mmCIF file of C-alpha atoms and ligand atoms in Angstrom:
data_model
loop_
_atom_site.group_PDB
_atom_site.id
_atom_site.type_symbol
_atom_site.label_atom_id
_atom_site.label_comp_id
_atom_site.label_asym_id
_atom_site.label_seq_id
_atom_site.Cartn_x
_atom_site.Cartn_y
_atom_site.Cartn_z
ATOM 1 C CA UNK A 1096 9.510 97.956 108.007
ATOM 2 C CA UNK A 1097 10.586 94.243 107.561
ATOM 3 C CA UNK A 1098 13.929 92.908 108.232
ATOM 4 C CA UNK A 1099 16.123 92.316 105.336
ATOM 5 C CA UNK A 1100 18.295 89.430 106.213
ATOM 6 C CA UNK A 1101 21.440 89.332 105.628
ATOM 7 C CA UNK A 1102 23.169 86.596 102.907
ATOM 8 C CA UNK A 1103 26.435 85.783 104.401
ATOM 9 C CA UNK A 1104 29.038 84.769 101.825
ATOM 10 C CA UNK A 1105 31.648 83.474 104.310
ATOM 11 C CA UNK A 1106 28.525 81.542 106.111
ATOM 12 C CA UNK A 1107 27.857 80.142 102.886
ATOM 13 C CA UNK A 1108 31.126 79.852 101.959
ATOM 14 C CA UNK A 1109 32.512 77.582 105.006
ATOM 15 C CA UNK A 1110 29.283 75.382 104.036
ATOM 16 C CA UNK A 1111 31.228 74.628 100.756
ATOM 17 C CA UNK A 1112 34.275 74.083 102.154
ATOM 18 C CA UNK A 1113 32.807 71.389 104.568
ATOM 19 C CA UNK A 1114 31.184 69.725 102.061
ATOM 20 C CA UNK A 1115 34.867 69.412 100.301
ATOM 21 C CA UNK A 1116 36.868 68.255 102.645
ATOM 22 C CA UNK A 1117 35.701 64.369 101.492
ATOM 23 C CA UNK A 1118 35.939 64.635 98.264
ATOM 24 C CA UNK A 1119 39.569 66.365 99.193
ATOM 25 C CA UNK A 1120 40.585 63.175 100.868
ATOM 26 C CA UNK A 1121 38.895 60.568 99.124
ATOM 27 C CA UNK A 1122 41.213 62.670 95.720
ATOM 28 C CA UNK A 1123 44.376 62.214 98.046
ATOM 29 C CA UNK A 1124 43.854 58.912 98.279
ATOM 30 C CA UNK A 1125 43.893 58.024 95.241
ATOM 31 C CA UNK A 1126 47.664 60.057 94.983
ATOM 32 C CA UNK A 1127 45.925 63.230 93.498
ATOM 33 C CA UNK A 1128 46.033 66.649 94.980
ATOM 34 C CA UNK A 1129 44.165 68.881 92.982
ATOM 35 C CA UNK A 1130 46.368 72.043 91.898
ATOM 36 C CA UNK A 1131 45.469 75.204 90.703
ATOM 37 C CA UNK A 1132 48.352 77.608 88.283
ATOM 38 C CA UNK A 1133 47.406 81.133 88.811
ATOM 39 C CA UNK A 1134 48.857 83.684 86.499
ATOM 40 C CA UNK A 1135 49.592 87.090 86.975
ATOM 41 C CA UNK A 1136 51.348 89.488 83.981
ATOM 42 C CA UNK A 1137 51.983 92.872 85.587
ATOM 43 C CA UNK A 1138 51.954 94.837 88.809
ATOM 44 C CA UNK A 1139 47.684 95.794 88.807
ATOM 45 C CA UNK A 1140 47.677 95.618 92.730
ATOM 46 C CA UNK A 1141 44.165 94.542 92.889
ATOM 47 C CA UNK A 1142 45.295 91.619 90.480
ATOM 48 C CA UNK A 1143 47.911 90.627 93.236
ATOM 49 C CA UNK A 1144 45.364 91.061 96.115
ATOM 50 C CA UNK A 1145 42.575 89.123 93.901
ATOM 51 C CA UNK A 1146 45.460 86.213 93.224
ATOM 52 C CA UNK A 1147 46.789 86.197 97.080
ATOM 53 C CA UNK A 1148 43.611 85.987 98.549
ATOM 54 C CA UNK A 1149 42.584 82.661 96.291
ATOM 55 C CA UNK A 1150 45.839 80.525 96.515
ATOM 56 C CA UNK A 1151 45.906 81.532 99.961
ATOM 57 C CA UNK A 1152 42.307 79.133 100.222
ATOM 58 C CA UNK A 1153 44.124 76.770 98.006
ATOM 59 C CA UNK A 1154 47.171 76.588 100.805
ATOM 60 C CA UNK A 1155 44.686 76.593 103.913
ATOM 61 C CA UNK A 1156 42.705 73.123 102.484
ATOM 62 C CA UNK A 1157 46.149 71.940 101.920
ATOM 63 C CA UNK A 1158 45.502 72.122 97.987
ATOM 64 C CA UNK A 1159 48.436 72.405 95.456
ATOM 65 C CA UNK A 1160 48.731 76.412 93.899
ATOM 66 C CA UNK A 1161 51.699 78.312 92.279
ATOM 67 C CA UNK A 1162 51.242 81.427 91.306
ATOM 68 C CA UNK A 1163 53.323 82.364 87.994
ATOM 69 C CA UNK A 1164 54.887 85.937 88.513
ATOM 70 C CA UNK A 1165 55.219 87.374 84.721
ATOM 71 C CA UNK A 1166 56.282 90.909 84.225
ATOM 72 C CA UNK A 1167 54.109 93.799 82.676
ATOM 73 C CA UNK A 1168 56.376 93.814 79.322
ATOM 74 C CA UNK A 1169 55.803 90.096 79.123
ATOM 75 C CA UNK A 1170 55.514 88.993 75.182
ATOM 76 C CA UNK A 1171 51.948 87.496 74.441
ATOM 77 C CA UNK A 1172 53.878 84.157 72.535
ATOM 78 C CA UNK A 1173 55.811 83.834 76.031
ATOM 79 C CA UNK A 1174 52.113 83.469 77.984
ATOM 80 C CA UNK A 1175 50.824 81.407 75.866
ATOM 81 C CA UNK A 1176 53.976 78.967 75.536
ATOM 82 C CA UNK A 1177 54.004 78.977 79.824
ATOM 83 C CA UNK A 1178 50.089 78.109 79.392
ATOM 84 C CA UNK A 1179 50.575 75.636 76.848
ATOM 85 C CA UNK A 1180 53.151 73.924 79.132
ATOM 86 C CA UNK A 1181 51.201 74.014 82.294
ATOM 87 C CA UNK A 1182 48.143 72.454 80.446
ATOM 88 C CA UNK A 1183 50.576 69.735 79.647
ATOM 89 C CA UNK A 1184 51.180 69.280 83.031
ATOM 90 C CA UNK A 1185 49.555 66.463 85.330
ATOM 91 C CA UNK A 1186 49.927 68.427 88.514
ATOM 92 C CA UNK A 1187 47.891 71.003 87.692
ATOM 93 C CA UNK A 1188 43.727 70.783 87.334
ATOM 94 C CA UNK A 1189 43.227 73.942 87.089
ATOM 95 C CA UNK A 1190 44.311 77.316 85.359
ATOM 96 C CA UNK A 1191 43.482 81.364 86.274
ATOM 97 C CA UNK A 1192 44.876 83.837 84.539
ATOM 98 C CA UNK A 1193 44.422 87.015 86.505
ATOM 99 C CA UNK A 1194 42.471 89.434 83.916
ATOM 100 C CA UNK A 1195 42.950 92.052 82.753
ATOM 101 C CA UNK A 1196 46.072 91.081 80.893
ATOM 102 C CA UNK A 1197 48.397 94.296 80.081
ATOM 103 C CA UNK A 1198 46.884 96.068 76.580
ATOM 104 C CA UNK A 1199 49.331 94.350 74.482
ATOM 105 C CA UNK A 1200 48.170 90.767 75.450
ATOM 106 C CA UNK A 1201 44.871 89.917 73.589
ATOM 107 C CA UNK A 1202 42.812 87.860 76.575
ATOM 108 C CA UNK A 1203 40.384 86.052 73.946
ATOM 109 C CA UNK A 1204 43.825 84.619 72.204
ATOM 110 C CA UNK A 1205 44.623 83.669 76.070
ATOM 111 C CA UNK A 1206 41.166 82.026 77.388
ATOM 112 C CA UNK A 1207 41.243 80.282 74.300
ATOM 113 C CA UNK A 1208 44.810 78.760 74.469
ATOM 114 C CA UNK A 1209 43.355 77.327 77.985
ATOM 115 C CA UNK A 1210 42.549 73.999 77.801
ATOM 116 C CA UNK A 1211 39.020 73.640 78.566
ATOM 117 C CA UNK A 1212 39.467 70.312 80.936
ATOM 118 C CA UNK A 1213 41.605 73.160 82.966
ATOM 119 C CA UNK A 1214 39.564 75.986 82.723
ATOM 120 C CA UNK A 1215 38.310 76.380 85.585
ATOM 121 C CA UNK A 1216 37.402 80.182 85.619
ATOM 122 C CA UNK A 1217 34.799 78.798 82.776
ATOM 123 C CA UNK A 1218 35.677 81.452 79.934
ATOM 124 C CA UNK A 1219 36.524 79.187 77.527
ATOM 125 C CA UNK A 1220 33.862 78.882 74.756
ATOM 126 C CA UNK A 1221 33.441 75.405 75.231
ATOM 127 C CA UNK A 1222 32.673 75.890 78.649
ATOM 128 C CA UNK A 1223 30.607 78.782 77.950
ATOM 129 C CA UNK A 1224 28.488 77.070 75.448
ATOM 130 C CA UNK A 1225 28.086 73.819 77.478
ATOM 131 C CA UNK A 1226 26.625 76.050 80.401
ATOM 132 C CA UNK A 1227 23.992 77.646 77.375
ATOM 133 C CA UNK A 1228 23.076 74.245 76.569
ATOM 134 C CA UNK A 1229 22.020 73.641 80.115
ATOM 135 C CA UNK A 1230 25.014 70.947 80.236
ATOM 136 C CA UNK A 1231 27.719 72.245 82.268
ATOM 137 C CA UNK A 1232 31.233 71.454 82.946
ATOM 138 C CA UNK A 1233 32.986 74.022 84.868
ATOM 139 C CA UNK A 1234 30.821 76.932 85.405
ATOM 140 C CA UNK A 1235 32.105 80.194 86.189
ATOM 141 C CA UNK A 1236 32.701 80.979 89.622
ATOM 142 C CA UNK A 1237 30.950 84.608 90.516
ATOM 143 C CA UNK A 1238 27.815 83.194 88.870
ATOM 144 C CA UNK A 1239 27.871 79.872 90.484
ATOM 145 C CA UNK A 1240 28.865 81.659 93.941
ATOM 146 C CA UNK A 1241 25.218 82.868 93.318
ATOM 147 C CA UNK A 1242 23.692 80.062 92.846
ATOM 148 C CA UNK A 1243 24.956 78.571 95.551
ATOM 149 C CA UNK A 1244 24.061 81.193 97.833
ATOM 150 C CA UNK A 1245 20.385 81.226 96.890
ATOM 151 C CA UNK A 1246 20.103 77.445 97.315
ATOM 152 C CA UNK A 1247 22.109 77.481 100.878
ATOM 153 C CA UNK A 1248 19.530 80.665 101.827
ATOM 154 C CA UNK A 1249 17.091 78.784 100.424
ATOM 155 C CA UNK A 1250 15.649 81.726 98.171
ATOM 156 C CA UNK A 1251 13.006 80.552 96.035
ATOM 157 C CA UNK A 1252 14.077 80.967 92.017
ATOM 158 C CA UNK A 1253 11.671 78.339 90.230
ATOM 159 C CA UNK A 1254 8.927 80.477 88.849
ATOM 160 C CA UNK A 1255 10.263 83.733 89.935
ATOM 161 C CA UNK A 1256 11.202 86.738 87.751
ATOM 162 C CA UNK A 1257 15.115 87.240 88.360
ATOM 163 C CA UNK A 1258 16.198 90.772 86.749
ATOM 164 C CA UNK A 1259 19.834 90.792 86.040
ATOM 165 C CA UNK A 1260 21.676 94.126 85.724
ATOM 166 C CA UNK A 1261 25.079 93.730 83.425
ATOM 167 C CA UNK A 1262 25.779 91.605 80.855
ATOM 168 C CA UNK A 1263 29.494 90.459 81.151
ATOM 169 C CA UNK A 1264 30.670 86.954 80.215
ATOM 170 C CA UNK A 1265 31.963 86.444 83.589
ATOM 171 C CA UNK A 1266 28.888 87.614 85.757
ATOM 172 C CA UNK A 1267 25.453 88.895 84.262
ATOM 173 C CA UNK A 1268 25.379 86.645 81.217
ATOM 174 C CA UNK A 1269 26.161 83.438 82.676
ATOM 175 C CA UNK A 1270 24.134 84.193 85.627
ATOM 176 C CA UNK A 1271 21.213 85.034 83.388
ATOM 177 C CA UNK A 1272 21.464 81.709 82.040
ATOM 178 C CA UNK A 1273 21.848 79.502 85.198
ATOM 179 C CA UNK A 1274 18.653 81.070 86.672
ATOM 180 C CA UNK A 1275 16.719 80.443 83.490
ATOM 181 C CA UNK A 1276 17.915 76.605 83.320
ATOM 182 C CA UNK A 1277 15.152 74.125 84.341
ATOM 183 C CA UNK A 1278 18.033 72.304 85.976
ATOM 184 C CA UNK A 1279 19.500 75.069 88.492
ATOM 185 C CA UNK A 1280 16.782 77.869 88.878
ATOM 186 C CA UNK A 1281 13.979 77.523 86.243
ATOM 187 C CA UNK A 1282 13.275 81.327 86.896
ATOM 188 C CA UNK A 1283 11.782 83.867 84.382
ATOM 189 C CA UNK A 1284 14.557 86.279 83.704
ATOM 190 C CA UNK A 1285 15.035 89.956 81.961
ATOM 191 C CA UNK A 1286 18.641 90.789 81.404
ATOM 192 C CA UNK A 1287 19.402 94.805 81.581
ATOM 193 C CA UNK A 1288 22.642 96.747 80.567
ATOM 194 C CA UNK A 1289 23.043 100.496 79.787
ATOM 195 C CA UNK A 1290 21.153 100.397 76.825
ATOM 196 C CA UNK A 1291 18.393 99.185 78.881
ATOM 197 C CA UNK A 1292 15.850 102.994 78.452
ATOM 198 C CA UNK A 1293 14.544 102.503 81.576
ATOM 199 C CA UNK A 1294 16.296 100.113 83.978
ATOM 200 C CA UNK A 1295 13.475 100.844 87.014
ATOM 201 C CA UNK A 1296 10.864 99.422 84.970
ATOM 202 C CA UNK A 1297 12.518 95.894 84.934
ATOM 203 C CA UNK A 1298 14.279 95.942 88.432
ATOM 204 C CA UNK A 1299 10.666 96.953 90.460
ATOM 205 C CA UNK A 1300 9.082 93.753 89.194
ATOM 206 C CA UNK A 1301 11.978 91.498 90.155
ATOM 207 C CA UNK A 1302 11.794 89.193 92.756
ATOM 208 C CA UNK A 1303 15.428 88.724 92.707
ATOM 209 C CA UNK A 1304 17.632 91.630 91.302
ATOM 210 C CA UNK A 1305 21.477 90.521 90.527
ATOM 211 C CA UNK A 1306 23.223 93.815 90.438
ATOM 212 C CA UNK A 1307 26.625 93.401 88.407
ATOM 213 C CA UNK A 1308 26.919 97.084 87.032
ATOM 214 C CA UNK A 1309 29.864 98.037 88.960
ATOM 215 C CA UNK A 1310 28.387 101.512 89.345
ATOM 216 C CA UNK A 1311 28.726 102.303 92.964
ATOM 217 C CA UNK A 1312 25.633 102.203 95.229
ATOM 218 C CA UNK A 1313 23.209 102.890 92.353
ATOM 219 C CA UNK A 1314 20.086 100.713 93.199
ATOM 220 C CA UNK A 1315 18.430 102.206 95.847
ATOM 221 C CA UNK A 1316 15.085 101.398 97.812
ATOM 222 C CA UNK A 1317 13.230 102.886 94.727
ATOM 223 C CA UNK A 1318 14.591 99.981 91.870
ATOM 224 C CA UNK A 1319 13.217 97.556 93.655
ATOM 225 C CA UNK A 1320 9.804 96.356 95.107
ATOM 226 C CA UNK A 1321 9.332 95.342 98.708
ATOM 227 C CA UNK A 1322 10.290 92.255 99.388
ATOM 228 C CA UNK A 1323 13.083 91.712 96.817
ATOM 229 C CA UNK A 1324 15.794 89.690 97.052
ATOM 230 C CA UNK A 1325 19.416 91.862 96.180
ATOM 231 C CA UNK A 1326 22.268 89.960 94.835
ATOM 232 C CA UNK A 1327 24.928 92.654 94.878
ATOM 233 C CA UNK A 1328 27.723 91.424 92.999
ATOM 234 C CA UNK A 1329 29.521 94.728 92.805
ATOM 235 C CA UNK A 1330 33.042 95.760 93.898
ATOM 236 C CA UNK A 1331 33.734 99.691 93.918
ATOM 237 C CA UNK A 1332 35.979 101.542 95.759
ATOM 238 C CA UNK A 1333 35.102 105.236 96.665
ATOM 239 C CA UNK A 1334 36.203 107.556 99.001
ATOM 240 C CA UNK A 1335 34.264 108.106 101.776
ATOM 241 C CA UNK A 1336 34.799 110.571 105.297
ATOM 242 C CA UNK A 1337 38.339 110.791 103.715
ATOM 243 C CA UNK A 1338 38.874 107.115 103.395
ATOM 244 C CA UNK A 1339 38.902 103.969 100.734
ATOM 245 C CA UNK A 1340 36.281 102.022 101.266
ATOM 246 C CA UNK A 1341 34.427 99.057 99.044
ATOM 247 C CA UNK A 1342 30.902 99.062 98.459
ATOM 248 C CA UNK A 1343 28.353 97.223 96.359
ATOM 249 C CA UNK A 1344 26.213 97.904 93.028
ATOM 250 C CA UNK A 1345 23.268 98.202 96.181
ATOM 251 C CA UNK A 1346 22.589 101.392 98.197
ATOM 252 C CA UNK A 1347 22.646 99.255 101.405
ATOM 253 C CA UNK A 1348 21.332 102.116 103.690
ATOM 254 C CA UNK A 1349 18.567 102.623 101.146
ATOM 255 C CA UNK A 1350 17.484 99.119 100.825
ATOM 256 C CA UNK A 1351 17.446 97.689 104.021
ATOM 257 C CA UNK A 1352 13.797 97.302 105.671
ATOM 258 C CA UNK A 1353 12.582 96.802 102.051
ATOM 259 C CA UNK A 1354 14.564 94.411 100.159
ATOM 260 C CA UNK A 1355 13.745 90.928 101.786
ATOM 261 C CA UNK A 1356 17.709 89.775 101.584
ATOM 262 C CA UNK A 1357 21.021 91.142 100.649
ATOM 263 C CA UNK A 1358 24.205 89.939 100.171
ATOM 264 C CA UNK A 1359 26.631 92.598 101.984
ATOM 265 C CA UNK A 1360 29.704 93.826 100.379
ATOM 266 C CA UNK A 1361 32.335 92.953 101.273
ATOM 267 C CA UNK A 1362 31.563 89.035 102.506
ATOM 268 C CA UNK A 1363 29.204 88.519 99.691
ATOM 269 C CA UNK A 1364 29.763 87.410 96.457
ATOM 270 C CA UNK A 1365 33.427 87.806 96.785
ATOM 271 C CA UNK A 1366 34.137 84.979 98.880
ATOM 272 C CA UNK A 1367 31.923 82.749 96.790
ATOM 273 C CA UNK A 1368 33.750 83.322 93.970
ATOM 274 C CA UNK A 1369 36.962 82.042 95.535
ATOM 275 C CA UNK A 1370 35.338 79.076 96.567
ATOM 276 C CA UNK A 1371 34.063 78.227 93.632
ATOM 277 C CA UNK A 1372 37.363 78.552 92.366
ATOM 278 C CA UNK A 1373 38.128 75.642 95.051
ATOM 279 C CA UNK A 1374 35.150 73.628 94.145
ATOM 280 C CA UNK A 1375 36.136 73.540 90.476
ATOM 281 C CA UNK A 1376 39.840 73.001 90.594
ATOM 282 C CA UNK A 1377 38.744 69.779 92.966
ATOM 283 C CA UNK A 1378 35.923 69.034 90.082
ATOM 284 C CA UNK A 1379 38.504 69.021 87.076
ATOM 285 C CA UNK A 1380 40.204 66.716 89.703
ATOM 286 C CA UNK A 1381 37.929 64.434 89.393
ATOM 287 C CA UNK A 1382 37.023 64.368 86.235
ATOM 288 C CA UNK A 1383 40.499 63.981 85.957
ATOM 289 C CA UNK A 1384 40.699 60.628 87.700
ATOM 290 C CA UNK A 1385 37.089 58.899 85.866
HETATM 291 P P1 NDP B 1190 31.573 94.956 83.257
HETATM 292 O O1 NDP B 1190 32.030 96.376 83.278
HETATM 293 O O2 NDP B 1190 32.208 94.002 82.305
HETATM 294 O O3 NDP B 1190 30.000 94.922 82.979
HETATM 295 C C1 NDP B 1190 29.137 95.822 83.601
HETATM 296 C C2 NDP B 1190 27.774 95.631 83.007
HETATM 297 O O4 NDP B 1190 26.869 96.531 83.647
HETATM 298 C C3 NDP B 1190 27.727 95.954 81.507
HETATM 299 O O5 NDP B 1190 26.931 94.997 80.853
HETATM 300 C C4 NDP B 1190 27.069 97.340 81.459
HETATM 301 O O6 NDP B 1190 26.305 97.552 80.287
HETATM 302 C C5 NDP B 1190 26.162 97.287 82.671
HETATM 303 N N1 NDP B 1190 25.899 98.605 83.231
HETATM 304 C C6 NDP B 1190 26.790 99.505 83.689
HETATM 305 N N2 NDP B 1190 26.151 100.621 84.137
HETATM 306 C C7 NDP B 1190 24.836 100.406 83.954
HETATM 307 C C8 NDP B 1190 23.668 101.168 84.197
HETATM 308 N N3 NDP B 1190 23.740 102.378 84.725
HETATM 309 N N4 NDP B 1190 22.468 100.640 83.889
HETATM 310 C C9 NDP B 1190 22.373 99.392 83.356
HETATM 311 N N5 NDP B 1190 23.450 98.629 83.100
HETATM 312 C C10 NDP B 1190 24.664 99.120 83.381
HETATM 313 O O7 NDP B 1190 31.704 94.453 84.757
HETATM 314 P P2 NDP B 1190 31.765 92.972 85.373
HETATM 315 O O8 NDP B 1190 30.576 92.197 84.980
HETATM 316 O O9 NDP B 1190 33.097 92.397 85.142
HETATM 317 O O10 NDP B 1190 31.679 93.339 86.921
HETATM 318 C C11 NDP B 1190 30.557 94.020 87.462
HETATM 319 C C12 NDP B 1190 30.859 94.399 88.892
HETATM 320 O O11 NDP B 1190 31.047 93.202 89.640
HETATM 321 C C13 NDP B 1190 32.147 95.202 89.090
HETATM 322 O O12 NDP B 1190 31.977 96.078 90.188
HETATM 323 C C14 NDP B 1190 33.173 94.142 89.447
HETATM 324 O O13 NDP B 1190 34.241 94.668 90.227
HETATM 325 C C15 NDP B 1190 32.330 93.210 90.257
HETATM 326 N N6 NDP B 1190 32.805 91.829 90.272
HETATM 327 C C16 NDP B 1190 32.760 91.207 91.475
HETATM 328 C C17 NDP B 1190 33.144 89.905 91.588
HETATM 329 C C18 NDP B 1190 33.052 89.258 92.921
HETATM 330 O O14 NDP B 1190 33.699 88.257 93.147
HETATM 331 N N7 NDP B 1190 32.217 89.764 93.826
HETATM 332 C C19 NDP B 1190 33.666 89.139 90.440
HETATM 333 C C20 NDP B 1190 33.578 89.868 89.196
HETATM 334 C C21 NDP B 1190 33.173 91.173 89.131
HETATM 335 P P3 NDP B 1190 26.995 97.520 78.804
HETATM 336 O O15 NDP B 1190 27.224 96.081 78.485
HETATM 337 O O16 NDP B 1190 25.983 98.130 77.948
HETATM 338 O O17 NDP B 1190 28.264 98.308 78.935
#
């Protein structure tokens, strides 16, 4: 059995951070501390825990963040007046809007009414497109968490066949993309989704799988071929010996001797994606400033 390393997302993480702390300073020098809005419509407790967790980053690098409190009944004009006011305003580089938005709210309406110089979640279509055309601005962040964590790991992706399972705009699209872009990973890649007949015929010749189903545990040792590498993007919660606990997209147990590498969950993906939150709200700093 060979060991199956483990991809640290807090290792990789505080390797990030480091590397921000000068462009931080060389930002407040010039007067300019970057400043993320964060908006949250509703009471969805994950959505609070999701939005507490990333300004508190933002408040521990000494960063700028508000978070905007709006209540569930909250009229769609009234968020998109508060978001065309805050992309009006200097102090802030960067805007989240917690999803999902109440039913009543249509998100497109809201990603779009973003301004794309702010966006740094990267669902706006321009941002979405510029990342297509291999050109990107502000990418967005669970896919460029991954990135990051292959190139800190130093997982080889040129030339390699990445299988990506999911295809949301926020993580298996986007991710399918980077990996296929000469520029960032100039892999081969097969992107699977439920209408994918028969998903173990693409995932057992990957050399990397990215598993962003959010079906709990479902790849086990016999998706995959040995020596994979797992990116397990997933975040379930399931009851388990009569308690909540989180778990991947990956069957962990299952996997481990076999798959080369895996990213655990939790301390993944998931604190990748917060600093990439960080990383762009410094970037549209920047860009801010040229
Ligand atoms: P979505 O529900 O938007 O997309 C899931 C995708 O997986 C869909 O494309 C779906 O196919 C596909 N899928 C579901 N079941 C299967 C299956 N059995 N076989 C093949 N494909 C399947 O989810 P998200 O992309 O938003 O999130 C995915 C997971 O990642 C969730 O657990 C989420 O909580 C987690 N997540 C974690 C983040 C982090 O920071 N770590 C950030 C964002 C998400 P189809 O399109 O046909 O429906």
């Amino acid at each position: 059995m060979a060991d199956t390393v483990i991809l640290s997302g807090i290792e990789a993480s505080n390797a990030l951070y480091d590397s921000l702390h000068a462009r931080i300073g060389a930002l407040k020098e010039k007067g300019v501390t970057p400043g993320l809005a964060a908006i949250l419509v509703g009471e969805n407790p994950a959505s609070q825990i999701y939005v507490r967790n990333k300004t508190k980053k933002f408040d521990s690098l000494g960063l700028k963040s508000d978070i905007y409190r709006l209540p569930e009944d909250t009229k769609e004009e009234e968020l998109l007046e508060l978001i065309n006011k805050i992309n009006n305003d200097d102090l802030f580089h960067g805007i989240l809007v917690q999803l999902p938005l109440p039913k009543h709210i249509d998100s497109q309406k809201v990603i779009h009414a973003i301004s794309p110089s702010k966006d740094v979640d990267g669902f706006h279509p321009e941002n979405a497109g510029l990342v297509s055309i291999g050109n990107p601005r502000f990418i967005p962040c669970t896919p460029k968490g991954i990135m990051y964590v292959l190139k800190h790991f130093n997982v080889p992706i040129n030339g390699k066949h990445v299988v990506v399972v999911g295809r949301s705009n926020i993580v298996g699209r986007p991710v399918s993309v980077l990996s296929s872009l000469k520029s960032m990973g100039n892999a081969t890649v097969t992107i699977c989704h439920s209408g994918t007949p028969d998903l173990k015929e693409f995932t057992t010749q990957a050399d990397i799988v990215v598993a962003a189903m959010g079906s709990p545990e479902f790849l086990d040792a016999s998706f995959i071929k040995d020596g994979a590498c797992l990116i397990d993007v997933g975040i379930n919660r399931i009851e388990r010996d009569g308690k909540s606990v989180i778990v991947g997209d990956v069957n962990e147990a299952s996997v481990t001797g076999k798959a080369s590498a895996l990213t655990p969950v939790p301390k993944g993906i998931g604190p990748m994606t917060i600093a990439m939150l960080v990383e762009n709200t410094v970037l549209s700093a920047e860009l801010s400033t040229n």
